[in-house]
PDB file of C-alpha atoms in Angstrom:
ATOM      1  CA  MET A   1      22.800  29.420 -55.349  1.00 45.00           C
ATOM      2  CA  LYS A   2      21.725  32.663 -53.688  1.00 47.00           C
ATOM      3  CA  ILE A   3      20.267  33.906 -56.979  1.00 48.00           C
ATOM      4  CA  TYR A   4      17.527  31.238 -56.850  1.00 48.00           C
ATOM      5  CA  ARG A   5      16.451  32.318 -53.360  1.00 48.00           C
ATOM      6  CA  CYS A   6      16.444  35.910 -54.543  1.00 51.00           C
ATOM      7  CA  LYS A   7      14.218  34.968 -57.488  1.00 52.00           C
ATOM      8  CA  LEU A   8      11.757  33.213 -55.193  1.00 51.00           C
ATOM      9  CA  ILE A   9      11.481  36.214 -52.861  1.00 48.00           C
ATOM     10  CA  ILE A  10      10.998  38.621 -55.759  1.00 50.00           C
ATOM     11  CA  LEU A  11       8.358  36.434 -57.376  1.00 51.00           C
ATOM     12  CA  VAL A  12       6.403  36.172 -54.121  1.00 49.00           C
ATOM     13  CA  PHE A  13       6.274  39.942 -53.785  1.00 49.00           C
ATOM     14  CA  LEU A  14       5.432  40.221 -57.480  1.00 49.00           C
ATOM     15  CA  GLY A  15       2.534  37.823 -57.027  1.00 50.00           C
ATOM     16  CA  ILE A  16       1.190  39.819 -54.065  1.00 45.00           C
ATOM     17  CA  PHE A  17       1.437  43.037 -56.044  1.00 47.00           C
ATOM     18  CA  LEU A  18      -0.308  41.547 -59.060  1.00 46.00           C
ATOM     19  CA  VAL A  19      -3.145  40.109 -56.983  1.00 47.00           C
ATOM     20  CA  LYS A  20      -3.703  43.538 -55.490  1.00 46.00           C
ATOM     21  CA  GLN A  21      -3.685  45.085 -58.947  1.00 45.00           C
ATOM     22  CA  MET A  22      -6.128  42.514 -60.258  1.00 46.00           C
ATOM     23  CA  TYR A  23      -8.728  43.289 -57.630  1.00 44.00           C
ATOM     24  CA  SER A  24      -8.246  47.029 -57.983  1.00 45.00           C
ATOM     25  CA  GLN A  25      -9.146  47.034 -61.665  1.00 44.00           C
ATOM     26  CA  SER A  26     -12.419  48.831 -62.267  1.00 39.00           C
ATOM     27  CA  SER A  27     -12.848  47.450 -65.752  1.00 40.00           C
ATOM     28  CA  VAL A  28     -13.190  43.786 -64.866  1.00 42.00           C
ATOM     29  CA  GLY A  29     -14.514  41.787 -67.776  1.00 42.00           C
ATOM     30  CA  ASP A  30     -13.179  44.184 -70.403  1.00 46.00           C
ATOM     31  CA  SER A  31     -12.346  42.120 -73.481  1.00 50.00           C
ATOM     32  CA  SER A  32      -8.856  43.294 -74.361  1.00 63.00           C
ATOM     33  CA  TYR A  33      -6.356  41.493 -76.567  1.00 75.00           C
ATOM     34  CA  HIS A  34      -5.124  38.173 -75.080  1.00 84.00           C
ATOM     35  CA  PRO A  35      -2.350  36.624 -77.207  1.00 89.00           C
ATOM     36  CA  TYR A  36      -1.537  33.644 -74.981  1.00 91.00           C
ATOM     37  CA  TYR A  37      -3.174  30.367 -74.131  1.00 90.00           C
ATOM     38  CA  VAL A  38      -1.955  28.749 -70.887  1.00 90.00           C
ATOM     39  CA  ASN A  39      -2.886  25.239 -69.851  1.00 90.00           C
ATOM     40  CA  TYR A  40      -2.509  25.601 -66.087  1.00 89.00           C
ATOM     41  CA  TRP A  41      -2.070  21.878 -65.476  1.00 91.00           C
ATOM     42  CA  VAL A  42       0.693  21.484 -68.058  1.00 90.00           C
ATOM     43  CA  THR A  43       2.466  24.728 -67.235  1.00 91.00           C
ATOM     44  CA  GLY A  44       2.169  24.110 -63.492  1.00 91.00           C
ATOM     45  CA  SER A  45       3.613  20.618 -63.923  1.00 91.00           C
ATOM     46  CA  ILE A  46       6.584  22.022 -65.835  1.00 92.00           C
ATOM     47  CA  ILE A  47       7.233  24.602 -63.119  1.00 92.00           C
ATOM     48  CA  ILE A  48       6.994  22.125 -60.245  1.00 92.00           C
ATOM     49  CA  GLY A  49       8.793  19.301 -62.046  1.00 91.00           C
ATOM     50  CA  GLY A  50      11.446  21.690 -63.303  1.00 89.00           C
ATOM     51  CA  THR A  51      12.126  22.922 -59.776  1.00 89.00           C
ATOM     52  CA  VAL A  52      12.618  19.363 -58.512  1.00 89.00           C
ATOM     53  CA  ILE A  53      14.848  18.371 -61.415  1.00 89.00           C
ATOM     54  CA  GLU A  54      16.807  21.604 -61.032  1.00 88.00           C
ATOM     55  CA  LYS A  55      17.805  20.590 -57.506  1.00 88.00           C
ATOM     56  CA  ILE A  56      19.176  17.327 -58.905  1.00 87.00           C
ATOM     57  CA  GLY A  57      21.168  19.204 -61.537  1.00 88.00           C
ATOM     58  CA  ILE A  58      22.607  21.605 -58.972  1.00 88.00           C
ATOM     59  CA  HIS A  59      23.723  18.653 -56.846  1.00 88.00           C
ATOM     60  CA  LEU A  60      25.458  17.029 -59.832  1.00 87.00           C
ATOM     61  CA  VAL A  61      27.304  20.231 -60.765  1.00 88.00           C
ATOM     62  CA  THR A  62      28.406  21.018 -57.220  1.00 87.00           C
ATOM     63  CA  SER A  63      29.601  17.440 -56.649  1.00 89.00           C
ATOM     64  CA  LYS A  64      32.518  17.707 -59.061  1.00 90.00           C
ATOM     65  CA  SER A  65      36.021  16.996 -57.795  1.00 90.00           C
ATOM     66  CA  GLY A  66      38.646  19.691 -57.385  1.00 92.00           C
ATOM     67  CA  ILE A  67      41.387  20.376 -59.916  1.00 92.00           C
ATOM     68  CA  SER A  68      44.645  18.666 -58.997  1.00 91.00           C
ATOM     69  CA  ILE A  69      48.065  20.297 -58.967  1.00 91.00           C
ATOM     70  CA  ALA A  70      49.124  17.964 -61.768  1.00 91.00           C
ATOM     71  CA  GLU A  71      46.262  19.209 -63.933  1.00 91.00           C
ATOM     72  CA  LEU A  72      47.250  22.814 -63.229  1.00 91.00           C
ATOM     73  CA  GLN A  73      50.849  22.118 -64.206  1.00 89.00           C
ATOM     74  CA  ASN A  74      49.832  20.472 -67.481  1.00 91.00           C
ATOM     75  CA  LEU A  75      47.733  23.406 -68.699  1.00 91.00           C
ATOM     76  CA  ASN A  76      48.691  24.805 -72.087  1.00 89.00           C
ATOM     77  CA  ARG A  77      47.252  28.113 -73.251  1.00 91.00           C
ATOM     78  CA  ASN A  78      47.912  27.129 -76.849  1.00 89.00           C
ATOM     79  CA  ASP A  79      45.250  24.423 -76.522  1.00 89.00           C
ATOM     80  CA  ILE A  80      42.632  27.183 -76.330  1.00 93.00           C
ATOM     81  CA  SER A  81      41.080  28.263 -79.633  1.00 92.00           C
ATOM     82  CA  PRO A  82      41.958  31.769 -80.902  1.00 92.00           C
ATOM     83  CA  ILE A  83      38.415  33.054 -80.373  1.00 93.00           C
ATOM     84  CA  ASP A  84      38.641  32.079 -76.697  1.00 94.00           C
ATOM     85  CA  ARG A  85      42.316  32.797 -76.039  1.00 91.00           C
ATOM     86  CA  TRP A  86      41.825  36.539 -75.605  1.00 89.00           C
ATOM     87  CA  ALA A  87      39.976  35.750 -72.347  1.00 92.00           C
ATOM     88  CA  LEU A  88      43.395  34.793 -70.968  1.00 93.00           C
ATOM     89  CA  ASN A  89      44.769  38.327 -71.297  1.00 92.00           C
ATOM     90  CA  PHE A  90      42.680  40.229 -68.738  1.00 94.00           C
ATOM     91  CA  ASP A  91      43.796  41.737 -65.457  1.00 93.00           C
ATOM     92  CA  PRO A  92      43.208  39.043 -62.787  1.00 94.00           C
ATOM     93  CA  THR A  93      43.252  41.605 -59.963  1.00 93.00           C
ATOM     94  CA  LYS A  94      39.934  43.027 -61.203  1.00 94.00           C
ATOM     95  CA  ARG A  95      38.080  39.714 -61.317  1.00 93.00           C
ATOM     96  CA  ASP A  96      36.283  40.249 -57.990  1.00 94.00           C
ATOM     97  CA  TYR A  97      35.049  43.676 -59.108  1.00 96.00           C
ATOM     98  CA  TYR A  98      33.465  42.281 -62.252  1.00 95.00           C
ATOM     99  CA  GLU A  99      32.103  39.317 -60.315  1.00 95.00           C
ATOM    100  CA  ARG A 100      30.191  41.750 -58.082  1.00 95.00           C
ATOM    101  CA  LEU A 101      28.923  43.642 -61.124  1.00 95.00           C
ATOM    102  CA  SER A 102      27.634  40.430 -62.682  1.00 94.00           C
ATOM    103  CA  SER A 103      25.870  39.464 -59.435  1.00 92.00           C
ATOM    104  CA  GLN A 104      24.178  42.868 -59.241  1.00 92.00           C
ATOM    105  CA  LEU A 105      23.138  42.680 -62.875  1.00 94.00           C
ATOM    106  CA  ALA A 106      21.710  39.189 -62.285  1.00 92.00           C
ATOM    107  CA  VAL A 107      19.330  40.623 -59.672  1.00 89.00           C
ATOM    108  CA  ILE A 108      18.282  43.387 -62.071  1.00 88.00           C
ATOM    109  CA  GLY A 109      17.675  40.726 -64.709  1.00 88.00           C
ATOM    110  CA  VAL A 110      15.208  38.943 -62.433  1.00 85.00           C
ATOM    111  CA  LEU A 111      13.286  42.215 -62.117  1.00 85.00           C
ATOM    112  CA  LEU A 112      13.042  42.877 -65.858  1.00 86.00           C
ATOM    113  CA  PRO A 113       9.721  41.005 -66.365  1.00 87.00           C
ATOM    114  CA  VAL A 114       8.207  43.206 -63.644  1.00 84.00           C
ATOM    115  CA  LEU A 115       8.278  46.013 -66.210  1.00 84.00           C
ATOM    116  CA  THR A 116       5.491  44.284 -68.095  1.00 84.00           C
ATOM    117  CA  VAL A 117       2.992  44.948 -65.288  1.00 81.00           C
ATOM    118  CA  LEU A 118       3.268  48.653 -66.063  1.00 84.00           C
ATOM    119  CA  ASP A 119       1.289  47.910 -69.204  1.00 85.00           C
ATOM    120  CA  HIS A 120      -2.474  47.944 -68.580  1.00 84.00           C
ATOM    121  CA  ASN A 121      -3.327  45.150 -71.019  1.00 83.00           C
ATOM    122  CA  ILE A 122      -0.557  42.842 -69.824  1.00 88.00           C
ATOM    123  CA  ARG A 123      -1.518  43.451 -66.196  1.00 87.00           C
ATOM    124  CA  ARG A 124      -4.971  42.023 -66.866  1.00 88.00           C
ATOM    125  CA  ASP A 125      -3.322  38.715 -67.815  1.00 87.00           C
ATOM    126  CA  TRP A 126      -0.933  38.788 -64.862  1.00 87.00           C
ATOM    127  CA  LEU A 127      -1.401  35.128 -63.973  1.00 89.00           C
ATOM    128  CA  ASP A 128      -0.760  33.829 -67.492  1.00 91.00           C
ATOM    129  CA  VAL A 129       2.316  36.025 -67.930  1.00 92.00           C
ATOM    130  CA  LEU A 130       3.685  35.050 -64.506  1.00 92.00           C
ATOM    131  CA  LEU A 131       3.240  31.340 -65.237  1.00 93.00           C
ATOM    132  CA  ILE A 132       4.895  31.685 -68.638  1.00 94.00           C
ATOM    133  CA  TYR A 133       7.814  33.448 -66.967  1.00 94.00           C
ATOM    134  CA  LEU A 134       8.199  30.750 -64.295  1.00 93.00           C
ATOM    135  CA  GLU A 135       7.907  28.033 -66.935  1.00 95.00           C
ATOM    136  CA  THR A 136      10.572  29.680 -69.075  1.00 95.00           C
ATOM    137  CA  GLN A 137      12.828  30.007 -66.034  1.00 92.00           C
ATOM    138  CA  ALA A 138      12.414  26.322 -65.210  1.00 94.00           C
ATOM    139  CA  ILE A 139      13.209  25.203 -68.751  1.00 94.00           C
ATOM    140  CA  THR A 140      16.166  27.571 -69.143  1.00 94.00           C
ATOM    141  CA  ASN A 141      17.695  26.516 -65.821  1.00 93.00           C
ATOM    142  CA  ASN A 142      17.314  22.815 -66.568  1.00 93.00           C
ATOM    143  CA  LEU A 143      18.744  23.176 -70.058  1.00 93.00           C
ATOM    144  CA  TYR A 144      21.780  24.790 -68.461  1.00 92.00           C
ATOM    145  CA  LEU A 145      22.161  22.121 -65.797  1.00 91.00           C
ATOM    146  CA  LEU A 146      21.218  18.963 -67.680  1.00 89.00           C
ATOM    147  CA  SER A 147      21.758  19.498 -71.401  1.00 89.00           C
ATOM    148  CA  PRO A 148      24.765  17.783 -73.050  1.00 91.00           C
ATOM    149  CA  ILE A 149      26.499  21.153 -73.450  1.00 91.00           C
ATOM    150  CA  GLY A 150      25.936  22.178 -69.825  1.00 91.00           C
ATOM    151  CA  PRO A 151      28.247  21.830 -66.812  1.00 92.00           C
ATOM    152  CA  THR A 152      26.834  18.465 -65.700  1.00 90.00           C
ATOM    153  CA  PHE A 153      28.310  16.767 -68.777  1.00 90.00           C
ATOM    154  CA  GLN A 154      31.080  19.234 -69.636  1.00 90.00           C
ATOM    155  CA  ASN A 155      34.172  19.843 -67.502  1.00 91.00           C
ATOM    156  CA  ARG A 156      35.759  22.748 -69.299  1.00 93.00           C
ATOM    157  CA  PHE A 157      38.128  24.754 -67.102  1.00 95.00           C
ATOM    158  CA  ARG A 158      37.264  28.379 -66.459  1.00 95.00           C
ATOM    159  CA  PRO A 159      39.755  31.015 -67.673  1.00 96.00           C
ATOM    160  CA  VAL A 160      40.863  31.775 -64.098  1.00 95.00           C
ATOM    161  CA  VAL A 161      42.483  28.328 -63.965  1.00 95.00           C
ATOM    162  CA  TYR A 162      45.015  29.442 -66.600  1.00 95.00           C
ATOM    163  CA  TYR A 163      46.221  32.478 -64.609  1.00 94.00           C
ATOM    164  CA  ASP A 164      49.415  31.699 -62.693  1.00 91.00           C
ATOM    165  CA  ALA A 165      49.025  34.968 -60.739  1.00 91.00           C
ATOM    166  CA  VAL A 166      45.888  33.589 -59.069  1.00 92.00           C
ATOM    167  CA  PRO A 167      46.489  31.423 -55.967  1.00 92.00           C
ATOM    168  CA  ASN A 168      46.303  27.679 -56.588  1.00 92.00           C
ATOM    169  CA  GLU A 169      43.668  27.371 -53.878  1.00 92.00           C
ATOM    170  CA  GLU A 170      41.266  29.404 -55.996  1.00 93.00           C
ATOM    171  CA  ARG A 171      42.299  27.859 -59.302  1.00 92.00           C
ATOM    172  CA  SER A 172      41.744  24.302 -58.057  1.00 93.00           C
ATOM    173  CA  ARG A 173      38.139  24.743 -56.856  1.00 94.00           C
ATOM    174  CA  PRO A 174      35.588  22.230 -58.271  1.00 93.00           C
ATOM    175  CA  PHE A 175      33.492  25.204 -59.400  1.00 91.00           C
ATOM    176  CA  ASN A 176      36.172  25.936 -62.014  1.00 94.00           C
ATOM    177  CA  ARG A 177      35.289  22.805 -63.997  1.00 93.00           C
ATOM    178  CA  SER A 178      32.027  24.431 -65.142  1.00 92.00           C
ATOM    179  CA  SER A 179      32.971  27.029 -67.739  1.00 92.00           C
ATOM    180  CA  LEU A 180      30.664  25.732 -70.485  1.00 87.00           C
ATOM    181  CA  TYR A 181      28.319  27.417 -70.724  1.00 90.00           C
ATOM    182  CA  SER A 182      27.507  30.762 -69.039  1.00 94.00           C
ATOM    183  CA  GLY A 183      24.405  30.294 -66.906  1.00 92.00           C
ATOM    184  CA  HIS A 184      24.405  33.951 -65.864  1.00 95.00           C
ATOM    185  CA  THR A 185      24.300  35.093 -69.481  1.00 96.00           C
ATOM    186  CA  ALA A 186      21.619  32.554 -70.365  1.00 96.00           C
ATOM    187  CA  SER A 187      19.441  33.587 -67.420  1.00 94.00           C
ATOM    188  CA  ILE A 188      19.494  37.315 -68.118  1.00 96.00           C
ATOM    189  CA  ALA A 189      19.101  36.766 -71.869  1.00 96.00           C
ATOM    190  CA  GLU A 190      16.011  34.679 -71.154  1.00 96.00           C
ATOM    191  CA  THR A 191      14.375  37.282 -68.898  1.00 95.00           C
ATOM    192  CA  SER A 192      15.336  40.195 -71.144  1.00 96.00           C
ATOM    193  CA  PHE A 193      14.074  38.645 -74.377  1.00 96.00           C
ATOM    194  CA  LEU A 194      10.969  37.248 -72.668  1.00 96.00           C
ATOM    195  CA  THR A 195      10.123  40.765 -71.488  1.00 95.00           C
ATOM    196  CA  ALA A 196      10.565  42.074 -75.019  1.00 95.00           C
ATOM    197  CA  LYS A 197       8.577  39.182 -76.505  1.00 95.00           C
ATOM    198  CA  VAL A 198       5.625  39.625 -74.146  1.00 94.00           C
ATOM    199  CA  TYR A 199       5.498  43.377 -74.741  1.00 93.00           C
ATOM    200  CA  CYS A 200       5.642  42.959 -78.519  1.00 93.00           C
ATOM    201  CA  ASP A 201       2.981  40.231 -78.517  1.00 93.00           C
ATOM    202  CA  TYR A 202       0.596  42.537 -76.647  1.00 92.00           C
ATOM    203  CA  HIS A 203       1.359  45.380 -79.031  1.00 91.00           C
ATOM    204  CA  PRO A 204       1.152  44.050 -82.608  1.00 90.00           C
ATOM    205  CA  GLU A 205       0.687  47.645 -83.771  1.00 90.00           C
ATOM    206  CA  LEU A 206       4.432  48.151 -83.247  1.00 88.00           C
ATOM    207  CA  GLY A 207       5.136  46.643 -86.641  1.00 87.00           C
ATOM    208  CA  TRP A 208       8.799  46.867 -87.558  1.00 89.00           C
ATOM    209  CA  ASN A 209       9.493  48.908 -84.431  1.00 91.00           C
ATOM    210  CA  LYS A 210       9.370  45.676 -82.449  1.00 91.00           C
ATOM    211  CA  TYR A 211      12.900  44.937 -83.662  1.00 93.00           C
ATOM    212  CA  LEU A 212      14.097  48.018 -81.802  1.00 94.00           C
ATOM    213  CA  VAL A 213      12.624  46.456 -78.649  1.00 94.00           C
ATOM    214  CA  TYR A 214      14.596  43.282 -79.300  1.00 95.00           C
ATOM    215  CA  VAL A 215      17.790  45.278 -79.896  1.00 95.00           C
ATOM    216  CA  ALA A 216      17.271  46.912 -76.493  1.00 95.00           C
ATOM    217  CA  ALA A 217      16.675  43.439 -74.998  1.00 95.00           C
ATOM    218  CA  ALA A 218      20.136  42.373 -76.153  1.00 96.00           C
ATOM    219  CA  ILE A 219      21.895  45.018 -74.042  1.00 95.00           C
ATOM    220  CA  PRO A 220      21.589  43.383 -70.559  1.00 95.00           C
ATOM    221  CA  PRO A 221      22.889  39.950 -71.659  1.00 96.00           C
ATOM    222  CA  LEU A 222      25.722  41.567 -73.612  1.00 96.00           C
ATOM    223  CA  LEU A 223      26.721  43.455 -70.487  1.00 96.00           C
ATOM    224  CA  MET A 224      26.525  40.244 -68.472  1.00 97.00           C
ATOM    225  CA  ALA A 225      28.677  38.445 -71.034  1.00 97.00           C
ATOM    226  CA  TYR A 226      31.309  41.190 -70.766  1.00 96.00           C
ATOM    227  CA  PHE A 227      31.280  41.089 -66.963  1.00 96.00           C
ATOM    228  CA  ARG A 228      31.616  37.294 -66.885  1.00 96.00           C
ATOM    229  CA  LEU A 229      34.560  37.441 -69.279  1.00 96.00           C
ATOM    230  CA  LYS A 230      36.325  40.101 -67.217  1.00 96.00           C
ATOM    231  CA  ALA A 231      35.611  38.126 -64.025  1.00 95.00           C
ATOM    232  CA  LEU A 232      37.581  35.247 -65.627  1.00 95.00           C
ATOM    233  CA  ARG A 233      34.553  32.969 -65.318  1.00 96.00           C
ATOM    234  CA  HIS A 234      33.979  32.178 -68.989  1.00 95.00           C
ATOM    235  CA  PHE A 235      35.439  32.101 -72.461  1.00 96.00           C
ATOM    236  CA  THR A 236      33.917  33.857 -75.467  1.00 96.00           C
ATOM    237  CA  THR A 237      32.156  30.755 -76.770  1.00 96.00           C
ATOM    238  CA  ASP A 238      30.706  30.122 -73.295  1.00 96.00           C
ATOM    239  CA  VAL A 239      28.927  33.477 -73.156  1.00 96.00           C
ATOM    240  CA  MET A 240      27.899  33.214 -76.821  1.00 97.00           C
ATOM    241  CA  THR A 241      26.257  29.872 -76.114  1.00 96.00           C
ATOM    242  CA  GLY A 242      24.554  31.214 -72.991  1.00 96.00           C
ATOM    243  CA  PHE A 243      23.267  34.225 -74.917  1.00 97.00           C
ATOM    244  CA  GLY A 244      21.846  32.014 -77.657  1.00 96.00           C
ATOM    245  CA  VAL A 245      20.173  29.508 -75.336  1.00 96.00           C
ATOM    246  CA  GLY A 246      18.649  32.219 -73.159  1.00 96.00           C
ATOM    247  CA  ALA A 247      17.400  34.295 -76.071  1.00 96.00           C
ATOM    248  CA  LEU A 248      15.813  31.276 -77.757  1.00 96.00           C
ATOM    249  CA  CYS A 249      14.035  30.218 -74.560  1.00 96.00           C
ATOM    250  CA  GLY A 250      12.822  33.754 -73.890  1.00 96.00           C
ATOM    251  CA  ILE A 251      11.318  34.029 -77.369  1.00 95.00           C
ATOM    252  CA  LEU A 252      10.230  30.505 -78.295  1.00 95.00           C
ATOM    253  CA  ILE A 253       8.493  29.432 -75.076  1.00 95.00           C
ATOM    254  CA  PRO A 254       6.048  32.394 -75.028  1.00 94.00           C
ATOM    255  CA  GLU A 255       5.567  31.805 -78.756  1.00 93.00           C
ATOM    256  CA  LEU A 256       4.453  28.226 -78.036  1.00 92.00           C
ATOM    257  CA  HIS A 257       1.704  29.667 -75.847  1.00 91.00           C
ATOM    258  CA  ARG A 258       0.333  31.561 -78.834  1.00 85.00           C
ATOM    259  CA  ILE A 259      -0.709  28.223 -80.336  1.00 71.00           C
ATOM    260  CA  GLN A 260      -4.403  28.091 -79.455  1.00 61.00           C
ATOM    261  CA  ASP A 261      -4.554  24.304 -79.667  1.00 50.00           C
ATOM    262  CA  LYS A 262      -5.382  22.130 -76.672  1.00 50.00           C
ATOM    263  CA  ASN A 263      -3.899  19.154 -78.511  1.00 55.00           C
ATOM    264  CA  PHE A 264      -0.437  20.696 -78.049  1.00 54.00           C
ATOM    265  CA  SER A 265       1.477  20.064 -74.827  1.00 56.00           C
ATOM    266  CA  VAL A 266       4.977  20.513 -73.453  1.00 56.00           C
ATOM    267  CA  GLY A 267       6.301  18.818 -70.343  1.00 57.00           C
ATOM    268  CA  PHE A 268       9.249  17.239 -68.566  1.00 57.00           C
ATOM    269  CA  TYR A 269       9.758  13.488 -68.469  1.00 57.00           C
ATOM    270  CA  SER A 270      12.027  11.443 -66.264  1.00 56.00           C
ATOM    271  CA  SER A 271      12.945   7.766 -66.288  1.00 57.00           C
ATOM    272  CA  SER A 272      15.759   5.563 -65.075  1.00 55.00           C
ATOM    273  CA  GLU A 273      17.539   6.119 -68.397  1.00 60.00           C
ATOM    274  CA  ALA A 274      17.029   9.789 -69.224  1.00 59.00           C
ATOM    275  CA  THR A 275      15.520  13.130 -68.259  1.00 57.00           C
ATOM    276  CA  GLY A 276      14.327  15.681 -70.774  1.00 60.00           C
ATOM    277  CA  LEU A 277      11.636  17.810 -72.347  1.00 58.00           C
ATOM    278  CA  ALA A 278       8.698  16.212 -74.154  1.00 61.00           C
ATOM    279  CA  VAL A 279       6.692  18.015 -76.846  1.00 60.00           C
ATOM    280  CA  LYS A 280       3.438  16.449 -78.065  1.00 61.00           C
ATOM    281  CA  TRP A 281       1.114  17.672 -80.791  1.00 55.00           C
ATOM    282  CA  GLN A 282      -1.879  15.802 -82.134  1.00 53.00           C
ATOM    283  CA  PRO A 283      -3.462  17.639 -85.100  1.00 46.00           C
ATOM    284  CA  ASN A 284      -7.210  17.544 -85.371  1.00 39.00           C
ATOM    285  CA  PHE A 285      -7.119  15.560 -88.591  1.00 37.00           C
ATOM    286  CA  LEU A 286      -5.468  12.657 -86.737  1.00 40.00           C
ATOM    287  CA  LYS A 287      -8.263  12.387 -84.178  1.00 41.00           C
TER     288      LYS A 287
END
């Protein structure tokens, strides 16, 4: 889980930079356009609670048992759907190369939201944007770890398990029970589309040109999806699911903060029976 430590280090330096920028602004008090409303108590609770719950999810995923020799011998490539089967025809000797590329791209993905601070208007709202980003990260990570289609509840074998040319020691690792869905693709899709969403929300004058921004935002997660396929980590439907989940989180969560209604709240809940996301809205006419 080195990527999470990397994110924390980057965010600390980002926070220091933004604080410095805030106090260096000569136009303090200038009433520019502010599209977001952030309830610091609710958003802070999601970030802190999400971090705690994320550790639980990581423990559950990493506690899976290894793949037995009997399971390896009973594998049948014909059981894989046609849309996914082409992931079984790559060169296994290049898997480490594409694994490194995906790791490098993951770090770049963490840095994408930093681009927003180059915009003068967004920089004035640095705290709100940073909190929205951390909140979106927390929700995206926990959806990956704890949703019914995530690796905690799904034990789909990764493509590498089906390659006889790969040593059994590598094929039988517990990590290879977590193909569905692609967390790497979801993470970079979330940061990429969140960056595009924030920029477009601060620049409504873009009009239809905002869709060009979203097209550009699709490039990093598509690259990540390709790298993860070639690294034999995921099937096609795994990266498609990760792309969809990440893109939706990156767009919808900032959009929720455009609702200027204090009667609306989002938060995590946890009980002995379930853990999830709670959304509450009490319209004024019900008060």
